[in-house]
Coordinates of C-alpha atoms in Angstrom, one line a residue:
M19 CA 4.4 -21.1 -30.3
D20 CA 1.4 -20.0 -28.7
S21 CA 0.8 -22.6 -25.9
K22 CA 4.4 -21.7 -24.9
K23 CA 3.3 -18.0 -24.4
S24 CA 0.1 -19.2 -23.0
S25 CA 2.1 -21.1 -20.5
I26 CA 4.5 -18.5 -19.6
S27 CA 2.0 -15.6 -19.4
K28 CA -0.2 -18.2 -17.1
T29 CA 2.9 -18.7 -14.7
A30 CA 3.6 -14.9 -14.6
L31 CA 0.2 -14.2 -13.6
L32 CA 0.2 -16.7 -10.8
D33 CA 3.4 -15.3 -9.5
L34 CA 1.7 -12.0 -9.5
V35 CA -1.6 -13.5 -7.8
F36 CA 0.8 -15.2 -5.1
I37 CA 3.0 -12.4 -4.6
A38 CA -0.2 -9.9 -3.9
M39 CA -1.5 -12.5 -1.7
F40 CA 1.3 -12.9 0.5
T41 CA 1.7 -9.1 0.4
A42 CA -1.6 -8.8 1.7
L43 CA -1.0 -11.6 4.4
I44 CA 2.0 -9.5 5.6
S45 CA 0.0 -6.3 5.8
V46 CA -2.6 -8.0 7.5
C47 CA -0.4 -9.8 10.1
S48 CA 1.2 -6.5 10.7
Q49 CA -2.4 -4.9 12.3
I50 CA -2.6 -7.9 15.0
S51 CA -0.6 -6.5 17.3
I52 CA 0.1 -5.5 20.8
P53 CA 1.5 -2.0 20.9
L54 CA 4.4 -2.2 22.9
V55 CA 7.0 1.0 23.2
P56 CA 8.9 1.7 21.1
V57 CA 8.6 -1.4 18.9
P58 CA 5.4 -2.9 18.5
F59 CA 4.8 -6.8 18.8
T60 CA 3.1 -8.0 15.8
L61 CA 2.6 -11.3 13.9
Q62 CA 4.1 -9.5 10.9
T63 CA 7.4 -11.9 11.5
M64 CA 5.3 -14.6 11.4
A65 CA 3.8 -13.8 7.9
V66 CA 7.5 -12.9 6.8
Y67 CA 8.5 -16.2 7.4
I68 CA 5.8 -18.1 5.8
T69 CA 6.0 -15.9 2.8
A70 CA 9.6 -16.5 2.3
A71 CA 9.4 -20.2 2.8
M72 CA 6.2 -20.7 0.3
L73 CA 7.4 -18.2 -2.4
G74 CA 11.2 -18.5 -2.2
W75 CA 13.6 -15.9 -2.3
K76 CA 13.0 -14.0 -5.3
R77 CA 9.2 -13.5 -5.1
G78 CA 9.4 -13.3 -1.4
T79 CA 11.6 -10.3 -1.9
I80 CA 9.3 -8.8 -4.4
S81 CA 6.4 -9.3 -1.9
I82 CA 8.2 -7.8 0.7
L83 CA 9.3 -4.8 -1.6
L84 CA 5.9 -4.3 -2.8
Y85 CA 4.8 -4.0 0.9
L86 CA 7.6 -1.4 1.7
L87 CA 6.2 0.7 -1.3
I88 CA 2.6 0.2 -0.8
G89 CA 3.3 1.6 3.0
L90 CA 5.9 4.2 1.7
I91 CA 3.1 5.5 -0.6
G92 CA 0.8 6.3 2.4
V93 CA -1.4 3.1 2.3
P94 CA -1.6 2.1 6.2
V95 CA 0.0 -1.1 6.0
F96 CA 2.6 -0.8 8.8
A97 CA 2.1 -1.9 12.4
G98 CA -1.0 0.4 13.9
F99 CA -2.3 1.1 10.7
S100 CA 0.8 3.6 9.9
G101 CA 2.0 4.2 6.2
G102 CA 3.6 7.2 4.4
F103 CA 7.3 8.2 3.9
A104 CA 7.3 9.4 7.4
S105 CA 7.3 5.9 8.6
V106 CA 11.2 6.0 7.3
V107 CA 12.4 8.0 10.4
S108 CA 10.3 6.0 12.8
P109 CA 12.8 4.0 14.8
A110 CA 11.1 0.4 14.4
F111 CA 11.5 1.1 10.5
G112 CA 14.8 -0.9 10.4
Y113 CA 13.0 -3.9 11.2
I114 CA 10.7 -3.8 8.1
I115 CA 14.1 -3.2 6.1
G116 CA 15.4 -6.1 7.7
F117 CA 12.7 -8.6 6.6
I118 CA 14.5 -8.5 3.3
L119 CA 17.1 -10.2 4.7
T120 CA 15.0 -12.5 6.5
I121 CA 13.0 -13.4 3.3
I122 CA 16.5 -14.2 1.4
V123 CA 17.9 -16.5 4.1
V124 CA 14.7 -18.2 4.3
G125 CA 13.7 -18.4 0.7
L126 CA 17.5 -19.8 -0.2
S127 CA 16.9 -22.3 2.7
T128 CA 13.7 -23.6 1.0
K129 CA 15.1 -23.7 -2.3
F130 CA 18.0 -25.9 -1.2
F131 CA 16.6 -28.0 1.6
G132 CA 12.8 -27.9 0.7
Y133 CA 10.6 -27.7 4.1
K134 CA 12.6 -29.8 6.2
S135 CA 12.1 -28.5 9.6
I136 CA 15.8 -28.1 10.9
P137 CA 16.9 -26.2 8.0
L138 CA 13.6 -24.1 7.9
I139 CA 14.1 -23.3 11.8
V140 CA 17.6 -22.5 11.4
S141 CA 17.3 -20.1 8.5
M142 CA 14.4 -18.4 10.4
V143 CA 16.6 -18.1 13.3
I144 CA 19.4 -16.3 11.0
G145 CA 17.1 -14.3 9.4
T146 CA 15.6 -13.1 12.4
F147 CA 19.0 -12.3 14.0
L148 CA 19.9 -10.5 10.7
C149 CA 16.4 -8.6 11.1
Y150 CA 17.3 -7.7 14.5
A151 CA 21.0 -6.6 13.5
V152 CA 19.7 -4.3 10.7
G153 CA 16.4 -2.8 12.7
T154 CA 18.7 -2.3 16.0
I155 CA 21.1 -0.3 14.2
W156 CA 18.5 1.7 12.4
F157 CA 17.0 1.9 16.0
M158 CA 19.9 3.4 17.6
V159 CA 20.6 5.7 14.7
V160 CA 17.0 7.2 14.3
Y161 CA 16.7 8.0 18.4
N162 CA 20.1 9.2 18.5
L163 CA 19.3 11.5 15.9
T164 CA 16.6 12.9 17.9
G165 CA 19.2 14.0 20.5
Q166 CA 18.9 11.4 22.9
Y167 CA 21.4 9.0 23.4
I168 CA 20.7 5.3 23.4
D169 CA 23.6 2.8 23.7
L170 CA 23.4 -0.8 22.3
G171 CA 22.6 -2.7 25.5
L172 CA 19.7 -0.3 26.2
A173 CA 18.4 -0.8 22.6
L174 CA 18.7 -4.7 22.9
S175 CA 16.6 -4.8 26.0
W176 CA 13.9 -2.4 24.2
C177 CA 14.0 -4.0 21.0
V178 CA 15.4 -7.3 20.9
V179 CA 15.2 -9.2 24.1
P180 CA 11.4 -8.6 24.6
F181 CA 10.8 -10.3 21.4
I182 CA 13.0 -13.2 21.5
I183 CA 10.6 -15.7 22.8
P184 CA 7.5 -14.6 21.0
D185 CA 9.7 -14.6 17.9
M186 CA 10.8 -18.2 18.5
A187 CA 7.3 -19.3 19.2
K188 CA 6.5 -17.4 15.7
I189 CA 9.1 -19.7 14.2
V190 CA 7.7 -22.9 15.8
V191 CA 4.0 -21.9 14.3
A192 CA 5.6 -21.0 10.9
T193 CA 7.6 -24.0 10.1
I194 CA 4.1 -26.1 11.1
L195 CA 2.2 -24.0 8.8
V196 CA 4.8 -24.2 5.8
N197 CA 5.1 -28.1 6.2
R198 CA 1.6 -28.7 6.2
L199 CA 0.8 -26.0 3.3
G200 CA 4.0 -27.3 1.3
K201 CA 2.3 -30.5 1.1
I202 CA -1.2 -29.2 0.0
V203 CA 0.0 -26.0 -2.0
K204 CA 2.5 -26.0 -4.9
L205 CA 3.4 -22.4 -5.3

């Protein structure tokens, strides 16, 4: 009985360590950025892809929720060393919310297909599309609440189009890293 209890607590401890490590990875990659207006270009998305693939959808979701919580309580983990509850009214905050869907899609893909490149790439593209959708809707709502009107075409030209090629590059790099790490590290 004690060895079973010890095994469960060891597994739970390892889960907590991995969740914390990948939350830190997302936080660090959020700061590696090119400050574009209104949405910065960061390596945060690549960290989300890697987190989802390596941790799976359950632990990955906990990791991104922990990242959100840490940022919302004021720790400057969001892009540009920002944080705090005021971040919620930032037009770009919806993309952070969209990461939850990205994590779920990519994490479920790795659950069913492992680290096979094609399913991984497809799931990352779908996750990115969902993130774009949530983020763009959030952006438009927040921006329009300021009294300035923005339509879907303008929002997409500001918040999605400039990021398509960089995000595709991040997907390729993340897939390569996950394939290599997946062979070495068993999470």
